[in-house]
Amino acid sequence: MILLTISVKLVVMEDIKNVVIIGSGPAGLTAAIYLSRADLKPLVFAGVSWGGQLMLTTDVENYPGFVEGIQGPELMDKFRKQAERFGAEILNENVTAVDFSKKPFKVTAGGKDYFAKSVLVATGAETKWLGLPNEQRLIGHGVSSCAPCDAFFFRDKKVVVVGGGDSAMEEALVLTKFATEVTIIHRREEFRASKIMQDKAKANEKIKFLLNSEVVDVLGKDNVEGVKVKNKDGSTTDIAVDGVFLAIGHLPVTGIFKDQLELDEKDYIVRKTVGEGSQAFKMMTSKEGVFVAGDVHDVSYKQAVTAAGYGCRAALEVERWLEMESD
Ligand code: NAP
């Protein structure tokens, strides 16, 4: 006799969340504050490394409300506690897959499937690397993208920072607390960084600038021993240093959404407007019921305060959309 076991997985109505938030930077946690205060009991997948880019920074001086500035991780801790105070459930797990093809939407994390009426994507953006083989090989052995995390290891050493934006200036300034010499290597003549950050870097005696130059290789066997730099005239120069810090921007974290949501040519999530006038939903993605907020869709601003603002807007729209759906 052949015994056939058919296992049928049923999604029980009570198990369906109103909203799952993916991401726990300023956008995700602001949304969690709004949605928990609206009594919608959001479930937040914060990720194993929760908190987003501010966890990798030190002084935050431009987030309104903190006259003397605040440390990035401390600010994110406050965001999180504020969301938890109103009942947001926050799990430090990475989402490994999503299925937005049918409702309820499915989100997989920690080997378990979760179901939700709506999803808010706020996965942010992560470090961009030069993509050089030796750069990748020596990550953690002198190559880093986080001065606040690793500057301590470069006491009395020489380092370079690659990039010409605010991040490069900030990383260089942090490194001067430990290193003897910090050289910012930038591929152009003009900086992208704001004037105030450029001025701070230029005023620091330990910081030197190498312009119109590109890092084309990282030198060293077990640890960084130098960089090979291509000069404007095409010649190359080897510079002896102990550390290389990358500050060349970020890439949106959208790998798990590739077949599910419309992405632009740089892989940022495309934000859609659905409906018209004051009732329009402006934080929707290509899939109705899936919303987006923060750096994962924001090519231009990438500020903690703009991410928080987007989180607020998306949360208010999720709330209105759920009301509409239940009518
Ligand atoms: P960014 O403004 O995009 O600057 C990236 C820099 O890296 C640019 O100078 C760019 O050169 C260079 N770059 C990019 N790809 C490169 C490559 N393959 N090889 C060599 N160089 C490369 O990025 P960011 O500095 O991370 O700043 C992102 C956002 O965060 C900005 O809005 C910034 O204002 C903000 N932010 C603010 C603060 C602060 O206020 N304290 C601190 C950090 C970041 P080109 O200029 O030639 O394109």
mmCIF file of C-alpha atoms and ligand atoms in Angstrom:
data_model
loop_
_atom_site.group_PDB
_atom_site.id
_atom_site.type_symbol
_atom_site.label_atom_id
_atom_site.label_comp_id
_atom_site.label_asym_id
_atom_site.label_seq_id
_atom_site.Cartn_x
_atom_site.Cartn_y
_atom_site.Cartn_z
ATOM 1 C CA MET A 1 0.000 0.000 0.000
ATOM 2 C CA ILE A 2 1.346 3.400 -0.886
ATOM 3 C CA LEU A 3 0.743 6.087 1.659
ATOM 4 C CA LEU A 4 0.586 9.552 0.285
ATOM 5 C CA THR A 5 1.121 12.386 2.709
ATOM 6 C CA ILE A 6 -0.090 15.696 1.463
ATOM 7 C CA SER A 7 1.016 18.610 3.536
ATOM 8 C CA VAL A 8 -1.078 21.696 3.040
ATOM 9 C CA LYS A 9 0.160 24.923 4.490
ATOM 10 C CA LEU A 10 -2.669 27.252 5.377
ATOM 11 C CA VAL A 11 -2.186 30.901 6.124
ATOM 12 C CA VAL A 12 -4.326 31.598 9.172
ATOM 13 C CA MET A 13 -5.938 35.038 9.058
ATOM 14 C CA GLU A 14 -4.658 35.999 12.523
ATOM 15 C CA ASP A 15 -1.096 35.316 11.348
ATOM 16 C CA ILE A 16 -1.324 37.905 8.608
ATOM 17 C CA LYS A 17 0.412 41.111 9.668
ATOM 18 C CA ASN A 18 -0.975 44.490 8.675
ATOM 19 C CA VAL A 19 2.459 45.595 7.584
ATOM 20 C CA VAL A 20 5.971 44.227 7.459
ATOM 21 C CA ILE A 21 8.782 46.781 7.372
ATOM 22 C CA ILE A 22 12.077 45.617 5.854
ATOM 23 C CA GLY A 23 14.993 47.736 7.102
ATOM 24 C CA SER A 24 15.830 49.595 10.279
ATOM 25 C CA GLY A 25 17.606 52.808 9.333
ATOM 26 C CA PRO A 26 15.945 56.206 9.875
ATOM 27 C CA ALA A 27 13.311 55.435 7.188
ATOM 28 C CA GLY A 28 12.269 52.013 8.498
ATOM 29 C CA LEU A 29 12.224 52.964 12.164
ATOM 30 C CA THR A 30 10.377 56.258 11.579
ATOM 31 C CA ALA A 31 7.744 54.251 9.710
ATOM 32 C CA ALA A 32 7.668 51.814 12.645
ATOM 33 C CA ILE A 33 7.022 54.689 15.070
ATOM 34 C CA TYR A 34 4.123 56.023 12.996
ATOM 35 C CA LEU A 35 2.585 52.622 12.260
ATOM 36 C CA SER A 36 2.836 51.379 15.845
ATOM 37 C CA ARG A 37 1.259 54.628 17.110
ATOM 38 C CA ALA A 38 -1.547 53.951 14.598
ATOM 39 C CA ASP A 39 -2.004 50.594 16.397
ATOM 40 C CA LEU A 40 -1.158 48.612 13.266
ATOM 41 C CA LYS A 41 1.391 46.445 15.114
ATOM 42 C CA PRO A 42 4.129 46.538 12.458
ATOM 43 C CA LEU A 43 6.662 43.724 12.245
ATOM 44 C CA VAL A 44 10.130 45.100 11.453
ATOM 45 C CA PHE A 45 12.918 42.978 9.984
ATOM 46 C CA ALA A 46 15.842 45.030 11.195
ATOM 47 C CA GLY A 47 18.590 42.856 9.734
ATOM 48 C CA VAL A 48 21.449 41.189 11.606
ATOM 49 C CA SER A 49 23.383 44.476 11.422
ATOM 50 C CA TRP A 50 20.491 46.731 12.311
ATOM 51 C CA GLY A 51 20.357 50.535 12.254
ATOM 52 C CA GLY A 52 21.628 51.397 8.773
ATOM 53 C CA GLN A 53 24.458 53.724 7.789
ATOM 54 C CA LEU A 54 24.327 55.887 10.926
ATOM 55 C CA MET A 55 25.640 52.915 12.904
ATOM 56 C CA LEU A 56 28.916 53.422 10.995
ATOM 57 C CA THR A 57 29.324 57.085 11.790
ATOM 58 C CA THR A 58 30.301 59.160 14.794
ATOM 59 C CA ASP A 59 29.115 62.763 15.254
ATOM 60 C CA VAL A 60 25.816 63.613 13.616
ATOM 61 C CA GLU A 61 25.557 67.396 13.708
ATOM 62 C CA ASN A 62 22.793 68.018 11.183
ATOM 63 C CA TYR A 63 19.936 65.954 12.603
ATOM 64 C CA PRO A 64 17.486 68.540 13.973
ATOM 65 C CA GLY A 65 16.831 68.559 17.712
ATOM 66 C CA PHE A 66 20.339 67.773 18.935
ATOM 67 C CA VAL A 67 21.989 71.123 19.569
ATOM 68 C CA GLU A 68 25.403 69.667 20.423
ATOM 69 C CA GLY A 69 25.125 66.789 17.909
ATOM 70 C CA ILE A 70 24.683 63.116 18.718
ATOM 71 C CA GLN A 71 26.589 59.892 17.981
ATOM 72 C CA GLY A 72 25.058 57.942 15.061
ATOM 73 C CA PRO A 73 24.529 54.640 16.949
ATOM 74 C CA GLU A 74 22.999 56.504 19.902
ATOM 75 C CA LEU A 75 20.531 58.236 17.585
ATOM 76 C CA MET A 76 19.479 54.915 16.040
ATOM 77 C CA ASP A 77 19.091 53.369 19.486
ATOM 78 C CA LYS A 78 16.660 56.181 20.323
ATOM 79 C CA PHE A 79 14.703 55.588 17.084
ATOM 80 C CA ARG A 80 14.436 51.889 17.931
ATOM 81 C CA LYS A 81 13.381 52.348 21.564
ATOM 82 C CA GLN A 82 10.788 54.921 20.487
ATOM 83 C CA ALA A 83 9.262 52.422 18.006
ATOM 84 C CA GLU A 84 9.332 49.620 20.600
ATOM 85 C CA ARG A 85 7.675 51.863 23.174
ATOM 86 C CA PHE A 86 4.559 51.917 20.961
ATOM 87 C CA GLY A 87 4.595 48.169 20.369
ATOM 88 C CA ALA A 88 6.555 47.663 17.139
ATOM 89 C CA GLU A 89 7.926 44.119 16.966
ATOM 90 C CA ILE A 90 11.549 44.297 15.791
ATOM 91 C CA LEU A 91 13.494 41.181 14.782
ATOM 92 C CA ASN A 92 17.232 41.350 14.057
ATOM 93 C CA GLU A 93 16.929 39.046 11.064
ATOM 94 C CA ASN A 94 17.797 39.408 7.396
ATOM 95 C CA VAL A 95 15.010 38.928 4.882
ATOM 96 C CA THR A 96 16.194 36.301 2.400
ATOM 97 C CA ALA A 97 13.262 36.280 -0.063
ATOM 98 C CA VAL A 98 9.972 37.995 -0.824
ATOM 99 C CA ASP A 99 6.980 37.007 -2.940
ATOM 100 C CA PHE A 100 4.818 39.934 -3.954
ATOM 101 C CA SER A 101 3.088 38.030 -6.779
ATOM 102 C CA LYS A 102 -0.031 37.359 -4.715
ATOM 103 C CA LYS A 103 -1.732 38.541 -1.530
ATOM 104 C CA PRO A 104 -1.027 38.232 1.318
ATOM 105 C CA PHE A 105 2.564 39.145 0.489
ATOM 106 C CA LYS A 106 5.185 36.637 1.656
ATOM 107 C CA VAL A 107 8.415 37.623 3.380
ATOM 108 C CA THR A 108 10.964 34.952 4.327
ATOM 109 C CA ALA A 109 13.424 35.524 7.167
ATOM 110 C CA GLY A 110 15.350 33.161 9.431
ATOM 111 C CA GLY A 111 13.995 30.189 7.451
ATOM 112 C CA LYS A 112 10.383 31.129 8.273
ATOM 113 C CA ASP A 113 7.629 32.570 6.078
ATOM 114 C CA TYR A 114 5.686 35.625 7.244
ATOM 115 C CA PHE A 115 2.568 37.043 5.568
ATOM 116 C CA ALA A 116 1.404 40.646 5.392
ATOM 117 C CA LYS A 117 -1.313 42.790 3.827
ATOM 118 C CA SER A 118 1.281 45.447 3.002
ATOM 119 C CA VAL A 119 5.063 45.754 2.950
ATOM 120 C CA LEU A 120 7.283 48.803 3.362
ATOM 121 C CA VAL A 121 10.758 48.474 1.852
ATOM 122 C CA ALA A 122 13.429 50.580 3.578
ATOM 123 C CA THR A 123 16.584 48.520 3.047
ATOM 124 C CA GLY A 124 18.844 51.522 2.382
ATOM 125 C CA ALA A 125 22.152 51.473 0.554
ATOM 126 C CA GLU A 126 25.528 49.933 1.346
ATOM 127 C CA THR A 127 29.198 50.597 0.627
ATOM 128 C CA LYS A 128 30.414 50.811 -2.946
ATOM 129 C CA TRP A 129 33.858 49.279 -3.563
ATOM 130 C CA LEU A 130 36.312 49.957 -6.373
ATOM 131 C CA GLY A 131 36.080 46.286 -7.304
ATOM 132 C CA LEU A 132 39.859 45.684 -7.458
ATOM 133 C CA PRO A 133 40.831 42.045 -6.666
ATOM 134 C CA ASN A 134 43.436 43.051 -4.059
ATOM 135 C CA GLU A 135 41.068 45.562 -2.486
ATOM 136 C CA GLN A 136 38.540 42.765 -1.909
ATOM 137 C CA ARG A 137 41.223 40.347 -0.672
ATOM 138 C CA LEU A 138 42.541 42.819 1.902
ATOM 139 C CA ILE A 139 39.207 43.939 3.397
ATOM 140 C CA GLY A 140 39.768 43.715 7.140
ATOM 141 C CA HIS A 141 43.550 43.683 6.607
ATOM 142 C CA GLY A 142 43.989 47.376 6.018
ATOM 143 C CA VAL A 143 41.103 47.972 3.604
ATOM 144 C CA SER A 144 37.991 49.406 5.220
ATOM 145 C CA SER A 145 34.930 51.520 4.476
ATOM 146 C CA CYS A 146 34.279 52.612 8.037
ATOM 147 C CA ALA A 147 36.688 55.012 9.718
ATOM 148 C CA PRO A 148 34.641 55.254 12.938
ATOM 149 C CA CYS A 149 34.855 51.437 13.224
ATOM 150 C CA ASP A 150 38.509 50.958 12.260
ATOM 151 C CA ALA A 151 40.436 54.234 12.751
ATOM 152 C CA PHE A 152 41.681 52.988 16.111
ATOM 153 C CA PHE A 153 43.802 50.329 14.357
ATOM 154 C CA PHE A 154 45.764 52.995 12.481
ATOM 155 C CA ARG A 155 47.377 54.804 15.385
ATOM 156 C CA ASP A 156 50.625 56.470 14.216
ATOM 157 C CA LYS A 157 50.161 55.076 10.688
ATOM 158 C CA LYS A 158 49.665 56.536 7.228
ATOM 159 C CA VAL A 159 46.376 55.999 5.409
ATOM 160 C CA VAL A 160 44.551 57.072 2.263
ATOM 161 C CA VAL A 161 40.878 57.828 1.791
ATOM 162 C CA VAL A 162 39.407 57.372 -1.697
ATOM 163 C CA GLY A 163 36.574 59.698 -2.752
ATOM 164 C CA GLY A 164 35.626 63.342 -3.026
ATOM 165 C CA GLY A 165 32.247 63.579 -1.287
ATOM 166 C CA ASP A 166 31.158 64.365 2.269
ATOM 167 C CA SER A 167 31.888 60.790 3.324
ATOM 168 C CA ALA A 168 35.529 61.109 2.211
ATOM 169 C CA MET A 169 35.964 64.347 4.197
ATOM 170 C CA GLU A 170 34.290 62.833 7.241
ATOM 171 C CA GLU A 171 36.297 59.609 7.105
ATOM 172 C CA ALA A 172 39.541 61.592 6.757
ATOM 173 C CA LEU A 173 38.678 63.791 9.739
ATOM 174 C CA VAL A 174 37.892 60.769 11.911
ATOM 175 C CA LEU A 175 41.168 59.115 10.879
ATOM 176 C CA THR A 176 43.252 62.139 11.918
ATOM 177 C CA LYS A 177 42.452 61.288 15.544
ATOM 178 C CA PHE A 178 44.796 58.293 15.223
ATOM 179 C CA ALA A 179 46.803 58.341 11.984
ATOM 180 C CA THR A 180 49.841 60.562 11.439
ATOM 181 C CA GLU A 181 48.957 61.353 7.827
ATOM 182 C CA VAL A 182 45.737 61.020 5.839
ATOM 183 C CA THR A 183 45.756 61.527 2.071
ATOM 184 C CA ILE A 184 42.442 62.001 0.273
ATOM 185 C CA ILE A 185 42.766 60.611 -3.259
ATOM 186 C CA HIS A 186 40.126 61.952 -5.614
ATOM 187 C CA ARG A 187 39.695 61.250 -9.322
ATOM 188 C CA ARG A 188 38.781 64.844 -10.239
ATOM 189 C CA GLU A 189 39.889 68.421 -9.503
ATOM 190 C CA GLU A 190 36.603 69.510 -7.866
ATOM 191 C CA PHE A 191 35.053 67.951 -4.812
ATOM 192 C CA ARG A 192 31.469 66.847 -4.526
ATOM 193 C CA ALA A 193 31.609 67.432 -0.756
ATOM 194 C CA SER A 194 29.759 70.359 0.857
ATOM 195 C CA LYS A 195 31.810 73.499 1.503
ATOM 196 C CA ILE A 196 31.677 73.147 5.281
ATOM 197 C CA MET A 197 33.105 69.603 5.129
ATOM 198 C CA GLN A 198 35.786 70.606 2.604
ATOM 199 C CA ASP A 199 36.795 73.539 4.811
ATOM 200 C CA LYS A 200 37.059 71.310 7.875
ATOM 201 C CA ALA A 201 39.279 68.837 6.003
ATOM 202 C CA LYS A 202 41.450 71.556 4.447
ATOM 203 C CA ALA A 203 41.970 73.166 7.864
ATOM 204 C CA ASN A 204 43.337 69.932 9.313
ATOM 205 C CA GLU A 205 47.150 69.778 9.097
ATOM 206 C CA LYS A 206 47.231 65.985 8.929
ATOM 207 C CA ILE A 207 45.102 65.854 5.776
ATOM 208 C CA LYS A 208 46.745 66.013 2.334
ATOM 209 C CA PHE A 209 45.056 65.896 -1.064
ATOM 210 C CA LEU A 210 45.987 64.007 -4.216
ATOM 211 C CA LEU A 211 43.696 65.127 -7.046
ATOM 212 C CA ASN A 212 43.110 63.886 -10.597
ATOM 213 C CA SER A 213 44.345 60.509 -9.416
ATOM 214 C CA GLU A 214 42.847 57.033 -9.344
ATOM 215 C CA VAL A 215 43.701 54.086 -7.139
ATOM 216 C CA VAL A 216 44.253 51.217 -9.585
ATOM 217 C CA ASP A 217 45.623 48.589 -7.180
ATOM 218 C CA VAL A 218 46.082 47.867 -3.499
ATOM 219 C CA LEU A 219 49.536 46.554 -2.617
ATOM 220 C CA GLY A 220 50.496 44.096 0.110
ATOM 221 C CA LYS A 221 50.565 40.336 0.780
ATOM 222 C CA ASP A 222 48.852 39.778 4.129
ATOM 223 C CA ASN A 223 48.183 43.411 5.008
ATOM 224 C CA VAL A 224 47.984 46.661 3.069
ATOM 225 C CA GLU A 225 51.427 48.044 2.305
ATOM 226 C CA GLY A 226 50.492 50.652 -0.268
ATOM 227 C CA VAL A 227 48.383 51.732 -3.216
ATOM 228 C CA LYS A 228 49.166 52.086 -6.909
ATOM 229 C CA VAL A 229 47.851 55.379 -8.200
ATOM 230 C CA LYS A 230 47.287 56.371 -11.821
ATOM 231 C CA ASN A 231 48.191 60.007 -12.362
ATOM 232 C CA LYS A 232 46.591 62.484 -14.740
ATOM 233 C CA ASP A 233 49.303 61.930 -17.391
ATOM 234 C CA GLY A 234 48.699 58.165 -17.339
ATOM 235 C CA SER A 235 51.834 57.305 -15.342
ATOM 236 C CA THR A 236 51.531 55.315 -12.106
ATOM 237 C CA THR A 237 53.025 55.890 -8.655
ATOM 238 C CA ASP A 238 53.227 53.499 -5.696
ATOM 239 C CA ILE A 239 52.487 55.146 -2.354
ATOM 240 C CA ALA A 240 53.394 53.349 0.884
ATOM 241 C CA VAL A 241 50.465 53.344 3.335
ATOM 242 C CA ASP A 242 49.039 51.032 6.003
ATOM 243 C CA GLY A 243 45.369 51.596 5.358
ATOM 244 C CA VAL A 244 42.915 52.300 2.528
ATOM 245 C CA PHE A 245 39.471 53.708 3.330
ATOM 246 C CA LEU A 246 36.815 53.657 0.605
ATOM 247 C CA ALA A 247 34.322 56.512 0.559
ATOM 248 C CA ILE A 248 33.041 56.427 -3.013
ATOM 249 C CA GLY A 249 29.323 56.268 -2.348
ATOM 250 C CA HIS A 250 26.760 53.564 -1.849
ATOM 251 C CA LEU A 251 24.691 51.009 -3.749
ATOM 252 C CA PRO A 252 20.993 50.378 -3.015
ATOM 253 C CA VAL A 253 20.222 47.094 -1.251
ATOM 254 C CA THR A 254 17.710 45.641 -3.716
ATOM 255 C CA GLY A 255 18.994 42.133 -4.555
ATOM 256 C CA ILE A 256 15.929 40.325 -3.163
ATOM 257 C CA PHE A 257 13.516 42.642 -5.011
ATOM 258 C CA LYS A 258 15.020 42.226 -8.506
ATOM 259 C CA ASP A 259 12.234 40.029 -9.931
ATOM 260 C CA GLN A 260 9.518 41.559 -7.785
ATOM 261 C CA LEU A 261 9.692 45.342 -8.120
ATOM 262 C CA GLU A 262 10.677 47.766 -10.864
ATOM 263 C CA LEU A 263 14.243 49.044 -10.386
ATOM 264 C CA ASP A 264 15.988 51.852 -12.277
ATOM 265 C CA GLU A 265 19.235 51.501 -14.247
ATOM 266 C CA LYS A 266 21.280 51.869 -11.034
ATOM 267 C CA ASP A 267 19.106 49.309 -9.186
ATOM 268 C CA TYR A 268 17.279 51.859 -7.032
ATOM 269 C CA ILE A 269 13.595 51.032 -6.448
ATOM 270 C CA VAL A 270 11.313 53.095 -8.676
ATOM 271 C CA ARG A 271 8.693 55.012 -6.715
ATOM 272 C CA LYS A 272 5.249 55.231 -8.302
ATOM 273 C CA THR A 273 2.284 57.524 -7.879
ATOM 274 C CA VAL A 274 -1.039 55.675 -7.803
ATOM 275 C CA GLY A 275 -4.272 57.677 -7.920
ATOM 276 C CA GLU A 276 -4.720 61.412 -8.269
ATOM 277 C CA GLY A 277 -4.853 64.625 -6.252
ATOM 278 C CA SER A 278 -4.824 64.607 -2.452
ATOM 279 C CA GLN A 279 -5.784 60.923 -2.393
ATOM 280 C CA ALA A 280 -2.818 59.810 -4.499
ATOM 281 C CA PHE A 281 -0.331 57.326 -3.062
ATOM 282 C CA LYS A 282 3.123 58.683 -3.835
ATOM 283 C CA MET A 283 5.311 56.212 -1.952
ATOM 284 C CA MET A 284 4.091 53.085 -3.750
ATOM 285 C CA THR A 285 6.348 50.784 -5.784
ATOM 286 C CA SER A 286 5.413 49.029 -9.027
ATOM 287 C CA LYS A 287 3.435 46.576 -6.868
ATOM 288 C CA GLU A 288 0.300 47.996 -5.263
ATOM 289 C CA GLY A 289 0.460 47.521 -1.492
ATOM 290 C CA VAL A 290 4.268 47.528 -1.425
ATOM 291 C CA PHE A 291 5.650 50.914 -0.362
ATOM 292 C CA VAL A 292 9.196 52.303 -0.341
ATOM 293 C CA ALA A 293 11.097 54.830 1.800
ATOM 294 C CA GLY A 294 14.630 56.099 2.308
ATOM 295 C CA ASP A 295 17.971 55.650 0.526
ATOM 296 C CA VAL A 296 16.887 52.498 -1.317
ATOM 297 C CA HIS A 297 14.926 54.739 -3.702
ATOM 298 C CA ASP A 298 16.630 58.101 -3.099
ATOM 299 C CA VAL A 299 19.407 58.789 -5.591
ATOM 300 C CA SER A 300 19.775 62.453 -4.630
ATOM 301 C CA TYR A 301 19.697 63.338 -0.934
ATOM 302 C CA LYS A 302 20.608 60.350 1.251
ATOM 303 C CA GLN A 303 20.336 62.263 4.521
ATOM 304 C CA ALA A 304 19.116 60.743 7.785
ATOM 305 C CA VAL A 305 16.474 63.447 8.024
ATOM 306 C CA THR A 306 15.200 62.944 4.459
ATOM 307 C CA ALA A 307 15.076 59.166 5.041
ATOM 308 C CA ALA A 308 13.064 59.749 8.222
ATOM 309 C CA GLY A 309 10.755 62.078 6.277
ATOM 310 C CA TYR A 310 10.204 59.445 3.593
ATOM 311 C CA GLY A 311 9.530 56.869 6.331
ATOM 312 C CA CYS A 312 6.821 59.127 7.754
ATOM 313 C CA ARG A 313 5.205 59.691 4.337
ATOM 314 C CA ALA A 314 5.225 55.979 3.484
ATOM 315 C CA ALA A 315 3.773 55.043 6.894
ATOM 316 C CA LEU A 316 0.882 57.501 6.532
ATOM 317 C CA GLU A 317 0.152 56.057 3.097
ATOM 318 C CA VAL A 318 0.289 52.454 4.363
ATOM 319 C CA GLU A 319 -2.234 53.408 7.047
ATOM 320 C CA ARG A 320 -4.573 55.035 4.494
ATOM 321 C CA TRP A 321 -4.157 52.160 2.041
ATOM 322 C CA LEU A 322 -5.004 49.528 4.679
ATOM 323 C CA GLU A 323 -8.124 51.506 5.646
ATOM 324 C CA MET A 324 -9.152 51.667 1.988
ATOM 325 C CA GLU A 325 -8.557 47.946 1.479
ATOM 326 C CA SER A 326 -10.650 47.005 4.514
ATOM 327 C CA ASP A 327 -13.684 49.073 3.338
HETATM 328 P P1 NAP B 1 28.879 60.930 -2.996
HETATM 329 O O1 NAP B 1 28.457 62.291 -2.621
HETATM 330 O O2 NAP B 1 28.153 60.209 -4.077
HETATM 331 O O3 NAP B 1 30.434 61.011 -3.377
HETATM 332 C C1 NAP B 1 31.117 59.895 -3.866
HETATM 333 C C2 NAP B 1 32.503 60.334 -4.284
HETATM 334 O O4 NAP B 1 33.234 59.172 -4.669
HETATM 335 C C3 NAP B 1 32.505 61.306 -5.438
HETATM 336 O O5 NAP B 1 33.439 62.311 -5.230
HETATM 337 C C4 NAP B 1 32.874 60.428 -6.624
HETATM 338 O O6 NAP B 1 33.655 61.082 -7.584
HETATM 339 C C5 NAP B 1 33.737 59.363 -5.990
HETATM 340 N N1 NAP B 1 33.624 58.093 -6.713
HETATM 341 C C6 NAP B 1 32.502 57.410 -7.034
HETATM 342 N N2 NAP B 1 32.800 56.264 -7.680
HETATM 343 C C7 NAP B 1 34.152 56.242 -7.788
HETATM 344 C C8 NAP B 1 35.068 55.337 -8.366
HETATM 345 N N3 NAP B 1 34.666 54.205 -8.942
HETATM 346 N N4 NAP B 1 36.388 55.635 -8.285
HETATM 347 C C9 NAP B 1 36.819 56.771 -7.702
HETATM 348 N N5 NAP B 1 36.002 57.672 -7.128
HETATM 349 C C10 NAP B 1 34.679 57.410 -7.176
HETATM 350 O O7 NAP B 1 28.830 59.905 -1.768
HETATM 351 P P2 NAP B 1 29.064 60.215 -0.199
HETATM 352 O O8 NAP B 1 30.246 61.055 0.019
HETATM 353 O O9 NAP B 1 28.997 58.861 0.434
HETATM 354 O O10 NAP B 1 27.776 61.041 0.220
HETATM 355 C C11 NAP B 1 26.467 60.510 -0.021
HETATM 356 C C12 NAP B 1 25.415 61.452 0.585
HETATM 357 O O11 NAP B 1 25.537 61.418 2.021
HETATM 358 C C13 NAP B 1 25.605 62.910 0.160
HETATM 359 O O12 NAP B 1 24.335 63.481 0.006
HETATM 360 C C14 NAP B 1 26.317 63.525 1.339
HETATM 361 O O13 NAP B 1 26.063 64.901 1.481
HETATM 362 C C15 NAP B 1 25.758 62.721 2.506
HETATM 363 N N6 NAP B 1 26.718 62.715 3.632
HETATM 364 C C16 NAP B 1 26.703 63.754 4.503
HETATM 365 C C17 NAP B 1 27.604 63.815 5.550
HETATM 366 C C18 NAP B 1 27.589 64.976 6.494
HETATM 367 O O14 NAP B 1 26.840 65.923 6.268
HETATM 368 N N7 NAP B 1 28.352 64.974 7.557
HETATM 369 C C19 NAP B 1 28.544 62.794 5.720
HETATM 370 C C20 NAP B 1 28.553 61.737 4.815
HETATM 371 C C21 NAP B 1 27.641 61.708 3.765
HETATM 372 P P3 NAP B 1 33.016 62.181 -8.561
HETATM 373 O O15 NAP B 1 32.795 63.385 -7.708
HETATM 374 O O16 NAP B 1 34.038 62.330 -9.606
HETATM 375 O O17 NAP B 1 31.733 61.576 -9.063
#
